[in-house]
Amino acid sequence: MAIISINLKDGTLDSGSEVIVGIDLGTTNSLVAYMKDGQAVCVKDDTGKNTLVPSVIHFAENGAVLVGDAAKAKLITDPGNTIYSVKRLMGKSYADLTAVQGFLGYKILDDDKASLVKIRVKDHYYTPIQLSAEILKALKARIEKELQAPVAKAVITVPAYFNDNQRQATRDAGKLAGLDVLRIVNEPTAAALAYGIGLDTTQAEIIAVYDLGGGTFDISILQIQDGIFEVLATNGDTFLGGDDFDSAIVTFFCSQLKIEREILAEDKSLGQEIRLLAELAKKALSRSEKFEGKIGNQTVHITRAEFEAQIAPMVQKTLDCCSGALQDAKLTTDKIDKIVMVGGSTRVPLVHKSVAGYFGKPVFNSLNPDEVVALGAAIQADILAGNQKELLLLDIAPLSLGIETVGGLMDVIIPRNSKVPTKAGRQYTTSVDGQKNLKIAVYQGERDLVENNRKLGEFTLRGIPPMPAGLPKIDIQFIINADGILNVRARELRSGVEQETDIRPTFGITEEEMAAMLLDSISHAQEDMRSRGLLEARNEADHLLQAGVKFLKQNENILTPEEKKETKMLLDALKTAADSSDKDNILQAVEALNSYTAPLAHRAMDQTIQAAMQGKKVS
Ligand code: AMP
């Protein structure tokens, strides 16, 4: 057995005592949290009051970039240069976004090459990754100020339904902000951790995480077992949240003021004034039974019962989503052990009452619902820092891992973003008769050709018993343990030959190198496809050339002189084509040889069978 022991990130085991922060990178607001004296806390702004950083970025005329409250203030005065809701664009192509573009005040551009969206601000084009990185930089600065020390490592949360592209985009944003993103954690998982759910690894349970924010609603059903959180189902509505509650109150106030709601579209400042008062009313009604306020010199008022009547259909819509998620998970409400509330809008009494009623049990809502995800991320970060050693939570492999195969192609065994710990394997064989040794070279990276990836090490499996090419079964297993250490094992299954070799990693890999490798793989995607196509065509040609020579030799007596001549000619043509760099040429030559020899091969086979049958009869 051959073993390579490598820490995939830097070639060493983490010593683990530095601060790793938890970040909730939200659609509307973002937060950063860390463990302070054994307790997860969110970091406040300079005023010492707010933990939320509005996820808004403003680009000033002089090139200055503002993030947070200061940028939010520009939403009204300079909307074209103020970007919000960037999370909705992460990892998306232009085609994915046609539905949302109308909602955004800024310009989304189609980028032909990468087909990922870009956002135009003045003469600059920004990717959602770059924009998210600006928010992350602001959070990094906030925590560094608090701790008076540099912070380089983070855990970032994403919605459970985020796909690989969106998760990778989030990781890349972290890298751009100078953060080593140790783990991407699902938001519902973080919320559960904040309540200590899942920390007792002996307990198995099923939980529902109900997340109603300003603009979106998500419900996730998670199964927790042995400290592993598995998402059973997600459902939701990407355009339903507290903003809609505000809007319902705006309509209510308009009728009291005896004005048409439509005029607010024209009178923007009146619209803004009523909207702000509506949000104030909504928040007040979470504590009091009634609210009274003023617009100009006119009084508006709303009771909690009136508010609840307005929003009841929206709350019902969220419950319908819960039913959808349960149905997908093939569960009923009585199978849900705990319900965790996330998002500012779960403060609305009708919301938590309705959810508790729907599931038939009280909900977890004692923590600040705006902070709960960030707090959980900080707990996860603390576990990663090695401060809660008994806990094992899943990570993902940041780059693909694979081996070199014929022609220098990268054969991926563990794809990028796979959950860690993980194990994957594949069987290989020899390409030459009697081959005794097989070189196994391990690479990390996203490019199709190994020469463009990073070599982690290589070893040779020796002592394979002589067999015809293609007969040995060489099993190669990649195992990544919870520490991110990769073990590679090679074994010839027919003979049981194993080899043991220790390989040291060539060099450590920095976050910048990792970022560069990823960007490289994106920018070279087309070129890689071409070279992979050429190499595959060449491999096929080589294989066919060998088989063709064998065929001619074995069927000397069956083929006519013309058939032999034509086959030889086609073989020569294929050889010439294989030496060229023209994939189509090679494939044409392969096709020509194949189609000419196919009937000959059939005939040869028939005659061999006939001969065998006659032989049988004779005996
Ligand atoms: P989030 O996206 O999780 O930050 O949620 C923000 C939403 O929660 C906004 O629509 C806020 O108006 C709403 N919200 C915040 N505090 C309260 C409250 N006390 N009562 C009702 N809604 C609230």
XYZ file of C-alpha atoms and ligand atoms in Angstrom:
642
model
C 0.000 0.000 0.000
C 1.276 3.434 -0.879
C 0.454 6.330 1.390
C 0.853 10.017 0.790
C 0.258 12.212 3.806
C -0.367 15.806 2.909
C -2.207 18.663 4.475
C -3.948 19.987 1.390
C -3.613 23.611 2.370
C -0.064 24.066 3.638
C 1.614 20.738 4.060
C 1.377 20.799 7.847
C -1.157 20.030 10.522
C -2.954 23.062 11.861
C -1.575 24.046 15.220
C -4.799 25.847 16.008
C -4.973 28.561 18.603
C -5.588 31.665 16.494
C -8.980 33.334 16.164
C -11.114 32.061 13.330
C -14.136 34.251 12.795
C -17.672 33.382 11.760
C -19.290 35.443 9.015
C -22.915 35.618 7.953
C -22.726 37.081 4.446
C -26.375 38.011 4.015
C -28.527 39.362 1.202
C -29.587 42.434 3.199
C -27.212 42.473 6.159
C -23.938 40.797 7.072
C -22.336 40.149 10.448
C -19.068 38.966 11.894
C -18.827 37.024 15.166
C -16.177 35.358 17.292
C -15.765 33.505 20.561
C -15.130 35.839 23.461
C -14.498 34.186 26.811
C -16.207 31.003 25.644
C -19.258 32.830 24.331
C -20.123 33.611 20.695
C -20.619 37.355 20.182
C -21.308 39.546 17.151
C -19.010 42.520 16.678
C -20.639 45.948 16.933
C -19.951 49.097 14.936
C -18.184 52.188 16.288
C -21.344 53.434 17.971
C -21.399 50.216 19.994
C -25.030 49.621 19.036
C -25.348 47.827 15.709
C -24.035 44.418 14.832
C -25.550 44.450 11.333
C -23.520 45.674 8.378
C -25.937 46.422 5.530
C -24.766 44.375 2.509
C -24.603 47.492 0.373
C -21.612 48.843 -1.549
C -21.271 52.352 -2.922
C -18.681 53.490 -5.458
C -17.942 57.192 -5.117
C -16.907 59.526 -7.938
C -13.327 59.613 -6.622
C -13.054 55.808 -6.589
C -13.669 55.414 -2.851
C -15.656 52.342 -1.850
C -18.191 52.565 0.967
C -19.775 49.527 2.604
C -22.557 49.233 5.180
C -24.674 52.006 6.692
C -22.835 54.753 4.809
C -23.438 52.936 1.511
C -27.079 52.260 2.397
C -27.658 55.997 2.737
C -26.580 56.331 -0.923
C -29.324 53.981 -2.116
C -31.616 56.960 -2.396
C -29.161 59.702 -3.401
C -27.000 57.719 -5.846
C -28.817 54.481 -6.738
C -26.906 53.820 -9.998
C -23.594 53.512 -8.138
C -24.952 51.662 -5.139
C -25.085 47.891 -5.204
C -27.272 45.752 -2.948
C -28.602 42.190 -2.919
C -25.363 41.005 -4.541
C -25.854 37.611 -2.894
C -28.716 37.012 -5.298
C -26.152 37.154 -8.135
C -23.441 34.911 -6.686
C -22.351 32.128 -9.018
C -25.095 32.946 -11.497
C -25.050 33.392 -15.223
C -26.849 36.165 -17.011
C -29.489 33.700 -18.172
C -30.261 32.780 -14.547
C -31.028 36.385 -13.752
C -33.469 37.624 -16.316
C -36.223 37.222 -13.713
C -34.562 39.400 -11.063
C -32.973 42.089 -13.198
C -36.097 44.235 -13.174
C -35.936 44.424 -9.365
C -32.416 45.806 -9.195
C -31.548 49.465 -9.552
C -28.141 48.789 -11.091
C -26.953 47.250 -14.332
C -26.159 43.582 -14.786
C -24.049 42.741 -17.817
C -23.665 39.609 -19.833
C -20.034 38.531 -20.055
C -19.634 36.373 -23.133
C -16.536 34.508 -22.140
C -17.156 33.368 -18.620
C -20.941 33.631 -18.950
C -21.000 34.706 -15.316
C -22.666 38.015 -14.584
C -20.882 41.280 -14.065
C -22.216 44.509 -12.691
C -21.454 47.799 -14.301
C -20.625 50.750 -12.101
C -19.510 53.777 -14.082
C -16.804 52.456 -16.423
C -15.913 49.481 -14.293
C -17.237 45.964 -14.392
C -17.409 44.008 -11.161
C -18.171 40.371 -10.564
C -20.444 39.462 -7.644
C -17.326 37.845 -6.150
C -15.457 41.157 -6.138
C -18.460 42.958 -4.670
C -18.969 40.372 -1.937
C -15.256 40.641 -1.222
C -15.792 44.348 -0.459
C -18.391 43.439 2.170
C -16.070 40.803 3.599
C -13.203 43.326 3.734
C -15.427 45.644 5.780
C -16.272 42.817 8.179
C -12.600 41.859 8.394
C -11.686 45.436 9.237
C -14.414 45.558 11.898
C -13.202 42.443 13.720
C -9.531 43.419 13.380
C -10.328 46.735 15.027
C -12.161 44.961 17.819
C -9.371 42.447 18.413
C -6.522 44.814 17.602
C -4.969 41.942 15.671
C -4.960 40.669 12.103
C -7.557 38.050 11.244
C -6.881 35.720 8.335
C -9.228 32.787 8.726
C -12.978 32.572 8.547
C -16.013 30.380 8.312
C -18.670 31.831 5.996
C -22.295 30.764 5.848
C -24.413 30.247 2.725
C -28.040 29.163 2.214
C -28.519 25.396 2.243
C -29.760 25.501 -1.355
C -26.586 27.166 -2.706
C -25.055 25.021 -5.445
C -21.357 24.335 -5.999
C -20.861 27.441 -8.131
C -22.422 29.686 -5.530
C -20.411 28.108 -2.714
C -17.207 28.377 -4.701
C -17.986 31.997 -5.548
C -18.386 32.682 -1.816
C -15.053 31.009 -1.085
C -13.389 33.004 -3.840
C -14.840 36.234 -2.417
C -13.245 35.324 0.906
C -9.912 34.777 -0.778
C -10.107 38.126 -2.527
C -10.797 39.779 0.810
C -7.654 38.172 2.222
C -9.483 35.527 4.197
C -8.655 31.860 4.210
C -12.160 30.386 4.140
C -11.754 27.249 6.186
C -15.291 26.181 5.755
C -18.505 27.107 4.023
C -21.337 26.256 6.394
C -25.029 26.078 5.644
C -26.965 28.891 7.334
C -29.504 26.533 8.960
C -26.649 24.414 10.313
C -25.066 27.501 11.855
C -28.415 28.569 13.344
C -28.806 25.155 14.964
C -25.248 25.290 16.342
C -25.978 28.675 17.904
C -28.613 26.947 20.043
C -26.183 24.123 20.808
C -28.195 21.742 18.648
C -25.955 19.062 17.129
C -23.126 19.567 19.594
C -24.056 16.412 21.469
C -22.838 13.887 18.935
C -24.663 10.994 20.618
C -28.037 12.537 19.855
C -29.833 12.081 16.540
C -32.620 14.478 15.645
C -34.487 16.161 12.853
C -34.874 19.931 12.948
C -36.590 22.596 10.901
C -34.931 25.986 10.434
C -37.432 28.702 9.518
C -35.665 31.779 8.133
C -37.759 34.847 7.313
C -35.608 37.885 6.555
C -36.257 41.192 4.861
C -36.600 39.900 1.325
C -36.407 36.129 1.346
C -37.894 33.126 3.062
C -36.204 29.719 3.466
C -37.221 26.599 5.267
C -34.654 23.813 5.698
C -35.161 20.380 7.174
C -31.953 18.958 8.616
C -31.085 15.567 9.989
C -28.363 15.607 12.623
C -26.489 12.440 13.448
C -22.984 11.899 14.846
C -22.281 15.611 14.538
C -23.071 15.504 10.825
C -25.764 17.823 9.514
C -27.509 16.582 6.441
C -29.943 18.762 4.516
C -33.020 16.634 3.816
C -35.025 19.322 2.025
C -35.197 23.033 1.410
C -38.033 25.214 0.203
C -38.828 28.896 0.223
C -39.634 32.021 -1.678
C -36.838 34.317 -2.827
C -39.198 37.294 -2.901
C -41.089 37.091 0.364
C -40.084 38.759 3.614
C -40.403 41.658 6.007
C -40.302 44.154 3.122
C -43.672 42.754 2.034
C -45.014 43.292 5.564
C -43.879 46.935 5.328
C -45.557 47.231 1.978
C -48.850 45.936 3.405
C -48.717 48.632 6.099
C -47.907 51.282 3.473
C -51.121 50.342 1.644
C -53.024 50.450 4.954
C -51.672 53.923 5.779
C -52.389 55.204 2.256
C -56.059 54.380 2.680
C -56.098 56.259 6.008
C -54.385 59.226 4.372
C -56.882 58.955 1.517
C -54.141 58.885 -1.088
C -53.698 56.453 -3.979
C -50.784 54.116 -3.436
C -49.719 54.656 -7.047
C -48.774 58.302 -6.422
C -45.905 57.124 -4.196
C -44.074 55.940 -7.316
C -43.970 59.576 -8.454
C -43.584 61.284 -5.082
C -40.512 59.322 -4.039
C -39.785 61.264 -0.855
C -43.355 60.795 0.422
C -43.100 57.117 -0.527
C -39.859 56.793 1.420
C -41.335 58.601 4.436
C -44.378 56.314 4.565
C -42.244 53.198 4.032
C -39.931 54.109 6.913
C -42.908 54.820 9.171
C -44.460 51.487 8.125
C -41.315 49.596 9.167
C -41.274 51.485 12.449
C -44.930 50.530 12.986
C -44.222 46.874 12.190
C -41.371 46.731 14.699
C -43.433 48.508 17.350
C -46.276 46.035 16.847
C -43.886 43.198 17.728
C -43.967 44.627 21.276
C -47.169 46.686 21.530
C -50.790 46.191 20.581
C -51.113 49.420 18.614
C -49.091 52.070 16.820
C -49.684 55.696 16.040
C -47.510 57.999 13.923
C -47.558 61.134 11.825
C -47.147 61.825 8.116
C -46.937 65.598 7.773
C -49.663 66.771 10.090
C -51.908 63.753 9.527
C -52.073 60.888 12.005
C -51.937 57.244 10.952
C -52.585 54.289 13.233
C -52.676 50.521 13.088
C -53.421 47.820 15.668
C -51.678 44.494 15.895
C -54.896 42.725 14.876
C -55.190 44.930 11.778
C -51.552 44.274 10.900
C -52.011 40.538 11.355
C -55.031 40.532 9.073
C -52.899 42.219 6.381
C -50.003 39.775 6.569
C -51.901 36.537 7.287
C -51.855 35.386 3.626
C -48.060 35.889 3.483
C -47.496 33.953 6.686
C -49.717 31.198 5.281
C -47.523 31.159 2.178
C -44.470 30.400 4.335
C -46.351 27.539 6.002
C -47.216 26.154 2.566
C -43.477 26.156 1.814
C -42.918 24.240 5.079
C -45.427 21.633 3.902
C -43.575 21.418 0.592
C -40.245 20.834 2.358
C -41.731 18.185 4.650
C -43.276 16.451 1.677
C -39.912 16.403 -0.120
C -38.249 14.997 2.991
C -41.095 12.449 3.290
C -41.797 13.606 6.830
C -44.753 14.868 8.836
C -44.709 17.725 11.375
C -44.661 15.312 14.349
C -41.267 13.959 13.179
C -39.632 17.377 13.667
C -37.858 17.496 17.027
C -36.916 21.180 17.082
C -37.761 24.361 15.189
C -35.196 27.166 15.016
C -36.215 30.707 14.097
C -33.860 32.864 12.010
C -34.239 36.334 10.470
C -35.556 39.642 11.748
C -39.119 38.998 10.611
C -39.528 36.019 12.951
C -39.903 38.651 15.695
C -43.399 39.298 14.401
C -45.657 37.560 16.968
C -48.021 36.183 14.314
C -45.044 34.549 12.599
C -43.684 32.622 15.563
C -47.189 31.798 16.833
C -48.196 30.421 13.430
C -44.992 28.400 13.054
C -45.292 26.937 16.557
C -48.941 26.116 15.819
C -48.088 24.492 12.505
C -45.394 22.233 13.970
C -47.293 21.681 17.211
C -44.411 22.665 19.511
C -42.640 25.744 20.820
C -39.949 27.266 18.636
C -36.336 28.196 19.512
C -36.321 31.987 19.378
C -34.512 33.171 22.494
C -31.419 34.364 20.595
C -31.378 37.475 18.424
C -32.774 36.131 15.108
C -30.580 38.543 13.117
C -27.438 37.263 14.795
C -28.112 33.580 15.188
C -26.419 32.491 11.928
C -23.249 34.505 12.601
C -23.129 33.202 16.180
C -23.336 29.636 14.906
C -20.606 30.364 12.363
C -18.384 31.572 15.232
C -19.057 28.332 17.117
C -18.147 26.337 14.024
C -14.994 28.438 13.673
C -14.109 27.706 17.280
C -14.485 23.999 16.669
C -12.156 24.322 13.681
C -9.649 26.270 15.722
C -9.329 23.107 17.755
C -10.969 24.466 20.866
C -13.717 21.850 20.873
C -11.688 18.848 19.823
C -14.298 16.185 20.311
C -16.438 17.636 17.559
C -16.148 16.746 13.959
C -18.013 18.790 11.425
C -17.802 18.396 7.705
C -15.512 20.404 5.483
C -15.083 20.422 1.739
C -12.060 19.851 -0.500
C -11.165 23.235 -2.034
C -9.595 21.900 -5.240
C -10.047 18.689 -7.220
C -7.660 15.826 -6.582
C -6.758 13.256 -9.170
C -4.049 11.328 -10.948
C -2.283 11.584 -14.267
C -3.529 9.203 -16.940
C -2.374 8.433 -20.503
C -1.329 11.513 -22.434
C -0.932 13.714 -19.377
C -4.653 14.043 -18.705
C -5.942 14.820 -15.208
C -8.338 12.133 -14.018
C -10.265 13.594 -11.111
C -10.928 11.177 -8.255
C -12.205 13.597 -5.616
C -13.938 16.573 -7.222
C -13.581 20.055 -5.811
C -16.183 20.917 -3.157
C -16.552 17.283 -2.072
C -17.447 16.941 1.569
C -14.557 15.949 3.809
C -13.904 13.377 5.282
C -14.367 11.438 2.091
C -13.167 8.398 0.242
C -13.234 7.723 -3.485
C -11.502 5.288 -5.743
C -11.232 4.046 -9.265
C -9.735 1.112 -11.102
C -7.004 1.492 -13.674
C -5.088 -0.933 -15.802
C -1.849 -1.208 -17.743
C -1.404 -0.013 -21.324
C 1.490 -2.287 -22.334
C 1.697 -6.114 -22.312
C 3.749 -7.441 -19.402
C 3.923 -4.039 -17.680
C 5.377 -4.537 -14.201
C 5.311 -1.050 -12.770
C 2.726 1.682 -12.724
C 3.605 5.262 -11.925
C 0.928 7.062 -9.954
C 1.258 10.827 -9.926
C -1.155 12.797 -7.744
C -2.278 16.277 -8.737
C -4.486 19.035 -7.365
C -6.288 21.543 -9.575
C -9.009 22.194 -12.072
C -7.188 22.096 -15.409
C -7.576 19.188 -17.817
C -3.863 18.668 -18.330
C -1.799 17.721 -15.291
C 1.066 19.929 -16.425
C -1.144 22.910 -15.559
C -2.073 21.598 -12.123
C -0.081 21.263 -8.954
C 1.783 18.031 -8.398
C 1.398 16.725 -4.875
C 3.601 13.711 -5.267
C 4.182 10.481 -7.127
C 5.009 6.881 -6.433
C 5.381 3.655 -8.349
C 3.394 0.519 -7.749
C 5.961 -2.202 -8.437
C 5.802 -5.969 -8.887
C 2.640 -6.260 -10.962
C 2.764 -9.877 -12.303
C 3.242 -9.922 -16.107
C -0.156 -9.911 -17.798
C -1.497 -8.720 -21.165
C -2.245 -4.992 -21.313
C -5.642 -4.180 -19.857
C -5.869 -7.237 -17.626
C -4.413 -6.006 -14.306
C -6.949 -4.311 -12.056
C -5.249 -1.536 -10.164
C -7.407 -0.019 -7.490
C -6.468 3.500 -6.446
C -8.162 4.931 -3.379
C -8.082 8.548 -2.228
C -9.031 9.082 1.384
C -9.227 12.533 2.965
C -9.598 12.446 6.723
C -11.153 15.090 8.949
C -7.854 16.972 9.223
C -7.720 17.394 5.461
C -4.908 14.877 5.076
C -4.909 12.899 1.848
C -3.961 9.236 1.798
C -3.478 7.556 -1.565
C -3.477 3.755 -1.687
C -2.742 1.598 -4.715
C -3.342 -2.130 -5.000
C -3.354 -4.610 -7.889
C -6.446 -6.671 -7.175
C -5.665 -9.855 -9.149
C -2.332 -10.453 -7.420
C -2.921 -8.445 -4.260
C 0.324 -6.490 -4.795
C 0.419 -3.338 -2.659
C 3.069 -0.742 -2.346
C 4.017 1.472 0.513
C 5.736 4.733 -0.173
C 5.773 7.950 1.712
C 5.631 11.037 -0.423
C 6.174 14.506 0.842
C 4.326 17.393 -0.673
C 6.407 19.495 -3.021
C 5.536 22.885 -1.515
C 2.823 24.433 0.568
C 0.056 26.187 -1.300
C -1.016 29.687 -0.427
C -4.508 31.061 -0.758
C -3.273 33.305 -3.582
C -1.966 30.301 -5.474
C -5.240 28.533 -4.947
C -7.161 31.577 -6.202
C -4.826 31.832 -9.197
C -5.348 28.147 -10.031
C -9.102 28.578 -9.989
C -9.084 31.707 -12.103
C -6.698 29.938 -14.464
C -9.055 27.021 -14.897
C -11.887 29.380 -15.791
C -9.901 31.433 -18.281
C -8.393 28.357 -19.948
C -11.586 26.310 -20.072
C -11.887 26.434 -23.870
C -8.241 25.772 -24.521
C -8.369 22.855 -22.083
C -11.367 21.399 -23.837
C -9.450 21.539 -27.108
C -6.326 19.899 -25.738
C -8.335 17.263 -23.906
C -10.174 16.523 -27.162
C -6.864 16.225 -29.042
C -5.318 13.969 -26.431
C -8.349 11.735 -26.284
C -8.344 11.462 -30.079
C -4.624 10.601 -30.027
C -5.162 7.977 -27.335
C -7.918 6.425 -29.397
C -5.707 6.498 -32.491
C -2.817 4.803 -30.628
C -5.136 2.139 -29.355
C -6.580 1.523 -32.832
C -3.126 1.438 -34.460
C -2.030 -1.325 -32.082
C -5.277 -3.244 -32.589
C -5.036 -2.804 -36.395
C -1.549 -4.280 -36.592
C -2.675 -7.218 -34.443
C -5.768 -7.691 -36.651
C -3.706 -7.872 -39.844
C -1.343 -10.397 -38.319
C -4.057 -12.643 -36.883
C -6.145 -12.678 -40.052
C -3.410 -13.136 -42.714
C -5.288 -16.002 -44.325
C -8.775 -14.562 -44.174
C -8.211 -11.150 -45.754
C -7.799 -10.667 -49.523
C -4.618 -8.902 -50.769
C -6.724 -5.789 -51.602
C -8.227 -5.715 -48.127
C -4.784 -5.987 -46.549
C -3.457 -3.241 -48.789
C -6.371 -0.910 -48.039
C -6.194 -1.601 -44.273
C -2.433 -0.869 -44.280
C -3.033 2.319 -46.168
C -5.689 3.459 -43.684
C -3.367 2.551 -40.794
C -0.590 4.663 -42.326
C -3.031 7.535 -42.813
C -4.108 7.263 -39.170
C -0.475 7.259 -38.058
C 0.205 10.463 -39.988
C -2.968 12.050 -38.642
C -2.100 11.053 -35.053
C 1.223 12.893 -35.365
C -0.615 16.070 -36.341
C -2.385 18.392 -33.906
C -5.679 18.303 -35.726
C -8.261 16.476 -33.634
C -10.853 16.366 -36.417
C -8.302 14.933 -38.823
C -7.429 12.175 -36.348
C -11.083 11.361 -35.665
C -11.768 11.200 -39.417
C -8.887 8.779 -39.892
C -10.149 6.711 -36.913
C -13.612 6.656 -38.439
C -12.276 5.698 -41.895
C -10.268 2.793 -40.491
C -13.106 1.648 -38.230
C -15.773 1.687 -40.909
C -13.554 -0.078 -43.435
C -12.406 -2.803 -41.052
C -15.721 -3.409 -39.224
C -17.193 -5.734 -41.920
C -13.808 -7.425 -42.284
C -13.676 -8.038 -38.555
C -17.188 -9.522 -38.645
C -16.234 -11.818 -41.476
C -13.037 -12.822 -39.746
C -14.962 -13.615 -36.604
C -17.606 -15.629 -38.500
C -14.925 -17.685 -40.204
C -13.110 -18.329 -36.946
C -16.360 -19.481 -35.348
C -17.192 -21.663 -38.333
C -13.762 -23.213 -38.219
C -14.176 -23.886 -34.544
C -17.607 -25.477 -35.117
C -16.273 -27.668 -37.920
C -13.441 -28.696 -35.687
C -15.995 -29.659 -33.065
C -17.994 -31.732 -35.527
C -14.907 -33.592 -36.685
C -13.863 -34.567 -33.230
P -32.880 40.118 8.135
O -32.862 40.069 6.625
O -32.858 38.790 8.773
O -31.908 41.092 8.700
O -34.339 40.666 8.514
C -34.630 41.972 8.390
C -36.126 42.097 8.436
O -36.573 41.916 9.774
C -36.583 43.466 8.005
O -37.731 43.361 7.197
C -36.903 44.128 9.324
O -37.880 45.132 9.172
C -37.446 42.955 10.113
N -37.424 43.217 11.550
C -36.379 43.609 12.311
N -36.769 43.797 13.584
C -38.086 43.523 13.643
C -39.073 43.535 14.680
N -38.771 43.907 15.922
N -40.326 43.193 14.367
C -40.662 42.857 13.100
N -39.791 42.833 12.086
C -38.521 43.154 12.331
